[in-house]
JSON list of C-alpha atoms in Angstrom, two decimals:
[
{"chain": "X", "resi": 23, "resn": "MET", "atom": "CA", "xyz": [-0.04, 0.12, -0.15]},
{"chain": "X", "resi": 24, "resn": "ASN", "atom": "CA", "xyz": [1.35, 3.01, -0.80]},
{"chain": "X", "resi": 25, "resn": "PHE", "atom": "CA", "xyz": [0.62, 5.86, 2.26]},
{"chain": "X", "resi": 26, "resn": "PRO", "atom": "CA", "xyz": [0.14, 9.41, 0.41]},
{"chain": "X", "resi": 27, "resn": "GLU", "atom": "CA", "xyz": [2.97, 12.35, 1.65]},
{"chain": "X", "resi": 28, "resn": "LEU", "atom": "CA", "xyz": [0.82, 12.81, 5.52]},
{"chain": "X", "resi": 29, "resn": "ARG", "atom": "CA", "xyz": [0.29, 15.82, 7.09]},
{"chain": "X", "resi": 30, "resn": "PRO", "atom": "CA", "xyz": [2.04, 17.63, 9.87]},
{"chain": "X", "resi": 31, "resn": "PHE", "atom": "CA", "xyz": [0.30, 16.04, 12.51]},
{"chain": "X", "resi": 32, "resn": "GLN", "atom": "CA", "xyz": [0.23, 12.77, 11.07]},
{"chain": "X", "resi": 33, "resn": "ILE", "atom": "CA", "xyz": [4.54, 13.51, 10.90]},
{"chain": "X", "resi": 34, "resn": "GLU", "atom": "CA", "xyz": [4.69, 14.12, 14.31]},
{"chain": "X", "resi": 35, "resn": "ALA", "atom": "CA", "xyz": [2.29, 11.27, 15.34]},
{"chain": "X", "resi": 36, "resn": "PHE", "atom": "CA", "xyz": [4.28, 8.13, 14.12]},
{"chain": "X", "resi": 37, "resn": "ARG", "atom": "CA", "xyz": [7.46, 9.98, 14.63]},
{"chain": "X", "resi": 38, "resn": "SER", "atom": "CA", "xyz": [6.40, 9.57, 18.21]},
{"chain": "X", "resi": 39, "resn": "LEU", "atom": "CA", "xyz": [5.56, 5.95, 17.49]},
{"chain": "X", "resi": 40, "resn": "LYS", "atom": "CA", "xyz": [9.29, 4.66, 15.74]},
{"chain": "X", "resi": 41, "resn": "LYS", "atom": "CA", "xyz": [10.34, 6.64, 19.14]},
{"chain": "X", "resi": 42, "resn": "ASN", "atom": "CA", "xyz": [8.15, 3.59, 21.05]},
{"chain": "X", "resi": 43, "resn": "GLN", "atom": "CA", "xyz": [6.18, 6.73, 23.39]},
{"chain": "X", "resi": 44, "resn": "HIS", "atom": "CA", "xyz": [2.68, 6.51, 23.80]},
{"chain": "X", "resi": 45, "resn": "THR", "atom": "CA", "xyz": [1.21, 8.49, 21.68]},
{"chain": "X", "resi": 46, "resn": "LEU", "atom": "CA", "xyz": [-2.45, 9.59, 21.62]},
{"chain": "X", "resi": 47, "resn": "LEU", "atom": "CA", "xyz": [-3.78, 11.66, 18.57]},
{"chain": "X", "resi": 48, "resn": "VAL", "atom": "CA", "xyz": [-7.20, 12.54, 18.85]},
{"chain": "X", "resi": 49, "resn": "ALA", "atom": "CA", "xyz": [-8.40, 14.35, 15.52]},
{"chain": "X", "resi": 50, "resn": "PRO", "atom": "CA", "xyz": [-11.80, 15.09, 13.14]},
{"chain": "X", "resi": 51, "resn": "THR", "atom": "CA", "xyz": [-13.60, 11.54, 11.65]},
{"chain": "X", "resi": 52, "resn": "GLY", "atom": "CA", "xyz": [-11.75, 11.04, 7.67]},
{"chain": "X", "resi": 53, "resn": "SER", "atom": "CA", "xyz": [-8.38, 13.22, 8.68]},
{"chain": "X", "resi": 54, "resn": "GLY", "atom": "CA", "xyz": [-6.34, 10.74, 8.29]},
{"chain": "X", "resi": 55, "resn": "LYS", "atom": "CA", "xyz": [-5.90, 8.90, 11.41]},
{"chain": "X", "resi": 56, "resn": "SER", "atom": "CA", "xyz": [-4.94, 5.14, 10.88]},
{"chain": "X", "resi": 57, "resn": "LEU", "atom": "CA", "xyz": [-2.90, 5.45, 7.89]},
{"chain": "X", "resi": 58, "resn": "ILE", "atom": "CA", "xyz": [-0.48, 6.55, 11.16]},
{"chain": "X", "resi": 59, "resn": "PHE", "atom": "CA", "xyz": [-1.13, 2.97, 12.97]},
{"chain": "X", "resi": 60, "resn": "GLN", "atom": "CA", "xyz": [-0.90, 1.89, 9.63]},
{"chain": "X", "resi": 61, "resn": "LYS", "atom": "CA", "xyz": [1.68, 2.22, 8.20]},
{"chain": "X", "resi": 62, "resn": "TYR", "atom": "CA", "xyz": [3.84, 1.53, 11.49]},
{"chain": "X", "resi": 63, "resn": "LEU", "atom": "CA", "xyz": [2.84, -1.83, 11.62]},
{"chain": "X", "resi": 64, "resn": "GLN", "atom": "CA", "xyz": [3.43, -2.51, 8.12]},
{"chain": "X", "resi": 65, "resn": "GLU", "atom": "CA", "xyz": [7.79, -0.90, 8.78]},
{"chain": "X", "resi": 66, "resn": "HIS", "atom": "CA", "xyz": [6.80, -3.73, 11.41]},
{"chain": "X", "resi": 67, "resn": "ALA", "atom": "CA", "xyz": [5.32, -6.70, 10.14]},
{"chain": "X", "resi": 68, "resn": "ARG", "atom": "CA", "xyz": [8.20, -9.12, 11.25]},
{"chain": "X", "resi": 69, "resn": "THR", "atom": "CA", "xyz": [8.19, -8.23, 14.86]},
{"chain": "X", "resi": 70, "resn": "VAL", "atom": "CA", "xyz": [3.99, -6.49, 16.15]},
{"chain": "X", "resi": 71, "resn": "ARG", "atom": "CA", "xyz": [2.40, -7.87, 17.67]},
{"chain": "X", "resi": 72, "resn": "ALA", "atom": "CA", "xyz": [-0.95, -5.43, 18.16]},
{"chain": "X", "resi": 73, "resn": "VAL", "atom": "CA", "xyz": [-3.50, -5.01, 20.25]},
{"chain": "X", "resi": 74, "resn": "MET", "atom": "CA", "xyz": [-7.13, -2.91, 18.67]},
{"chain": "X", "resi": 75, "resn": "ILE", "atom": "CA", "xyz": [-10.16, -2.00, 20.24]},
{"chain": "X", "resi": 76, "resn": "SER", "atom": "CA", "xyz": [-12.90, -1.40, 18.81]},
{"chain": "X", "resi": 77, "resn": "PRO", "atom": "CA", "xyz": [-16.37, 0.02, 20.22]},
{"chain": "X", "resi": 78, "resn": "LEU", "atom": "CA", "xyz": [-18.52, -1.13, 17.22]},
{"chain": "X", "resi": 79, "resn": "ASN", "atom": "CA", "xyz": [-17.87, -4.44, 15.03]},
{"chain": "X", "resi": 80, "resn": "ALA", "atom": "CA", "xyz": [-18.25, -3.26, 12.23]},
{"chain": "X", "resi": 81, "resn": "LEU", "atom": "CA", "xyz": [-15.05, -1.04, 11.89]},
{"chain": "X", "resi": 82, "resn": "ALA", "atom": "CA", "xyz": [-13.77, -3.30, 13.63]},
{"chain": "X", "resi": 83, "resn": "ARG", "atom": "CA", "xyz": [-14.44, -5.74, 10.39]},
{"chain": "X", "resi": 84, "resn": "GLN", "atom": "CA", "xyz": [-13.60, -3.04, 8.55]},
{"chain": "X", "resi": 85, "resn": "GLN", "atom": "CA", "xyz": [-10.28, -3.07, 10.04]},
{"chain": "X", "resi": 86, "resn": "ALA", "atom": "CA", "xyz": [-9.28, -6.09, 10.56]},
{"chain": "X", "resi": 87, "resn": "ARG", "atom": "CA", "xyz": [-9.56, -6.35, 5.81]},
{"chain": "X", "resi": 88, "resn": "LYS", "atom": "CA", "xyz": [-7.64, -2.74, 5.77]},
{"chain": "X", "resi": 89, "resn": "ILE", "atom": "CA", "xyz": [-4.85, -4.89, 7.31]},
{"chain": "X", "resi": 90, "resn": "ASN", "atom": "CA", "xyz": [-4.74, -8.08, 5.70]},
{"chain": "X", "resi": 91, "resn": "VAL", "atom": "CA", "xyz": [-4.35, -5.92, 3.19]},
{"chain": "X", "resi": 92, "resn": "LEU", "atom": "CA", "xyz": [-1.37, -4.41, 4.46]},
{"chain": "X", "resi": 93, "resn": "GLY", "atom": "CA", "xyz": [-0.01, -8.46, 4.58]},
{"chain": "X", "resi": 94, "resn": "ILE", "atom": "CA", "xyz": [-0.56, -8.51, 7.89]},
{"chain": "X", "resi": 95, "resn": "GLU", "atom": "CA", "xyz": [-2.29, -11.62, 9.54]},
{"chain": "X", "resi": 96, "resn": "ALA", "atom": "CA", "xyz": [-5.27, -9.78, 10.92]},
{"chain": "X", "resi": 97, "resn": "LYS", "atom": "CA", "xyz": [-7.43, -11.79, 12.59]},
{"chain": "X", "resi": 98, "resn": "LEU", "atom": "CA", "xyz": [-10.79, -10.35, 14.27]},
{"chain": "X", "resi": 99, "resn": "GLY", "atom": "CA", "xyz": [-11.97, -11.61, 17.43]},
{"chain": "X", "resi": 100, "resn": "VAL", "atom": "CA", "xyz": [-15.18, -10.14, 17.91]},
{"chain": "X", "resi": 101, "resn": "GLY", "atom": "CA", "xyz": [-18.89, -11.43, 16.38]},
{"chain": "X", "resi": 102, "resn": "VAL", "atom": "CA", "xyz": [-19.75, -14.84, 15.52]},
{"chain": "X", "resi": 103, "resn": "GLY", "atom": "CA", "xyz": [-16.93, -16.94, 14.47]},
{"chain": "X", "resi": 104, "resn": "ALA", "atom": "CA", "xyz": [-15.10, -14.54, 16.49]},
{"chain": "X", "resi": 105, "resn": "GLU", "atom": "CA", "xyz": [-10.88, -15.73, 15.64]},
{"chain": "X", "resi": 106, "resn": "ASN", "atom": "CA", "xyz": [-8.41, -15.65, 18.92]},
{"chain": "X", "resi": 107, "resn": "PRO", "atom": "CA", "xyz": [-4.86, -14.58, 17.87]},
{"chain": "X", "resi": 108, "resn": "PRO", "atom": "CA", "xyz": [-2.06, -14.87, 15.16]},
{"chain": "X", "resi": 109, "resn": "SER", "atom": "CA", "xyz": [0.05, -17.56, 15.92]},
{"chain": "X", "resi": 110, "resn": "GLY", "atom": "CA", "xyz": [3.07, -15.28, 15.83]},
{"chain": "X", "resi": 111, "resn": "PRO", "atom": "CA", "xyz": [2.98, -11.02, 15.35]},
{"chain": "X", "resi": 112, "resn": "GLY", "atom": "CA", "xyz": [-0.21, -9.78, 13.72]},
{"chain": "X", "resi": 113, "resn": "VAL", "atom": "CA", "xyz": [-3.07, -7.59, 14.28]},
{"chain": "X", "resi": 114, "resn": "TRP", "atom": "CA", "xyz": [-5.36, -9.08, 16.91]},
{"chain": "X", "resi": 115, "resn": "VAL", "atom": "CA", "xyz": [-8.92, -6.18, 16.82]},
{"chain": "X", "resi": 116, "resn": "ILE", "atom": "CA", "xyz": [-10.99, -7.17, 19.01]},
{"chain": "X", "resi": 117, "resn": "ASN", "atom": "CA", "xyz": [-14.35, -5.24, 21.56]},
{"chain": "X", "resi": 118, "resn": "PRO", "atom": "CA", "xyz": [-13.54, -4.10, 24.55]},
{"chain": "X", "resi": 119, "resn": "GLU", "atom": "CA", "xyz": [-15.44, -6.92, 26.15]},
{"chain": "X", "resi": 120, "resn": "ARG", "atom": "CA", "xyz": [-13.30, -9.81, 24.44]},
{"chain": "X", "resi": 121, "resn": "LEU", "atom": "CA", "xyz": [-10.05, -8.25, 26.15]},
{"chain": "X", "resi": 122, "resn": "VAL", "atom": "CA", "xyz": [-11.25, -8.34, 29.78]},
{"chain": "X", "resi": 123, "resn": "ALA", "atom": "CA", "xyz": [-12.33, -11.72, 29.43]},
{"chain": "X", "resi": 124, "resn": "ASN", "atom": "CA", "xyz": [-9.14, -13.39, 28.23]},
{"chain": "X", "resi": 125, "resn": "GLU", "atom": "CA", "xyz": [-7.22, -9.87, 29.60]},
{"chain": "X", "resi": 126, "resn": "ARG", "atom": "CA", "xyz": [-5.03, -12.80, 31.96]},
{"chain": "X", "resi": 127, "resn": "THR", "atom": "CA", "xyz": [-4.19, -15.27, 29.54]},
{"chain": "X", "resi": 128, "resn": "PHE", "atom": "CA", "xyz": [-3.89, -13.96, 26.73]},
{"chain": "X", "resi": 129, "resn": "PHE", "atom": "CA", "xyz": [-1.41, -11.42, 27.75]},
{"chain": "X", "resi": 130, "resn": "SER", "atom": "CA", "xyz": [0.07, -14.00, 28.74]},
{"chain": "X", "resi": 131, "resn": "ASN", "atom": "CA", "xyz": [0.70, -16.60, 26.29]},
{"chain": "X", "resi": 132, "resn": "TRP", "atom": "CA", "xyz": [1.17, -13.52, 22.41]},
{"chain": "X", "resi": 133, "resn": "GLN", "atom": "CA", "xyz": [2.27, -10.64, 24.31]},
{"chain": "X", "resi": 134, "resn": "PRO", "atom": "CA", "xyz": [1.43, -8.06, 23.14]},
{"chain": "X", "resi": 135, "resn": "ASN", "atom": "CA", "xyz": [3.81, -5.21, 22.20]},
{"chain": "X", "resi": 136, "resn": "PHE", "atom": "CA", "xyz": [1.55, -2.29, 20.45]},
{"chain": "X", "resi": 137, "resn": "LEU", "atom": "CA", "xyz": [-2.05, -1.38, 21.18]},
{"chain": "X", "resi": 138, "resn": "ILE", "atom": "CA", "xyz": [-4.45, 1.21, 19.35]},
{"chain": "X", "resi": 139, "resn": "VAL", "atom": "CA", "xyz": [-7.83, 2.05, 20.16]},
{"chain": "X", "resi": 140, "resn": "ASP", "atom": "CA", "xyz": [-10.14, 2.77, 17.47]},
{"chain": "X", "resi": 141, "resn": "GLU", "atom": "CA", "xyz": [-13.18, 5.19, 17.62]},
{"chain": "X", "resi": 142, "resn": "ALA", "atom": "CA", "xyz": [-12.81, 6.07, 21.71]},
{"chain": "X", "resi": 143, "resn": "HIS", "atom": "CA", "xyz": [-14.25, 9.01, 21.49]},
{"chain": "X", "resi": 144, "resn": "CYS", "atom": "CA", "xyz": [-17.02, 6.39, 21.34]},
{"chain": "X", "resi": 145, "resn": "ILE", "atom": "CA", "xyz": [-16.99, 6.84, 25.03]},
{"chain": "X", "resi": 146, "resn": "TRP", "atom": "CA", "xyz": [-16.79, 10.20, 25.08]},
{"chain": "X", "resi": 147, "resn": "GLU", "atom": "CA", "xyz": [-20.53, 11.70, 22.60]},
{"chain": "X", "resi": 148, "resn": "TRP", "atom": "CA", "xyz": [-22.44, 8.07, 24.56]},
{"chain": "X", "resi": 149, "resn": "GLY", "atom": "CA", "xyz": [-21.64, 8.12, 27.92]},
{"chain": "X", "resi": 150, "resn": "GLU", "atom": "CA", "xyz": [-19.30, 5.22, 30.12]},
{"chain": "X", "resi": 151, "resn": "GLY", "atom": "CA", "xyz": [-22.83, 3.28, 30.04]},
{"chain": "X", "resi": 152, "resn": "PHE", "atom": "CA", "xyz": [-22.17, 2.11, 25.46]},
{"chain": "X", "resi": 153, "resn": "ARG", "atom": "CA", "xyz": [-19.32, 0.09, 26.52]},
{"chain": "X", "resi": 154, "resn": "PRO", "atom": "CA", "xyz": [-18.40, 0.15, 30.03]},
{"chain": "X", "resi": 155, "resn": "GLU", "atom": "CA", "xyz": [-15.61, -2.52, 29.82]},
{"chain": "X", "resi": 156, "resn": "PHE", "atom": "CA", "xyz": [-14.08, 0.43, 28.62]},
{"chain": "X", "resi": 157, "resn": "LYS", "atom": "CA", "xyz": [-13.37, 1.47, 32.48]},
{"chain": "X", "resi": 158, "resn": "LYS", "atom": "CA", "xyz": [-11.53, -1.06, 32.81]},
{"chain": "X", "resi": 159, "resn": "VAL", "atom": "CA", "xyz": [-9.69, -1.62, 29.56]},
{"chain": "X", "resi": 160, "resn": "LEU", "atom": "CA", "xyz": [-7.77, 1.85, 29.94]}
]
């Protein structure tokens, strides 16, 4: 996948990720936030074990498809037919409930080294009652 030229805020966030710093990016919908972690995943495809937490199953499916297109194994851990994490490097796209229910065995067995929280604004917009398990994750 070719990435378009990144804007200044995207470059700053990407540089932060490359330095292995905790990075919080808040930007409007459609501004290209996903490009940043997709580029990072692609550059670290052989070593990254990422967890992507998405509060919306439809968006989780969309993200898993996009990551697979990058040539990175993405397993969808939500909905009917939910999968376990990849056996090696890759991305496990899950909802907060799945993470909380599996966190002990998950972290000790698969040992992720990168966390992506997608669509976190839903908590602020719809309130903590929308997905109460997010409080246990964050």
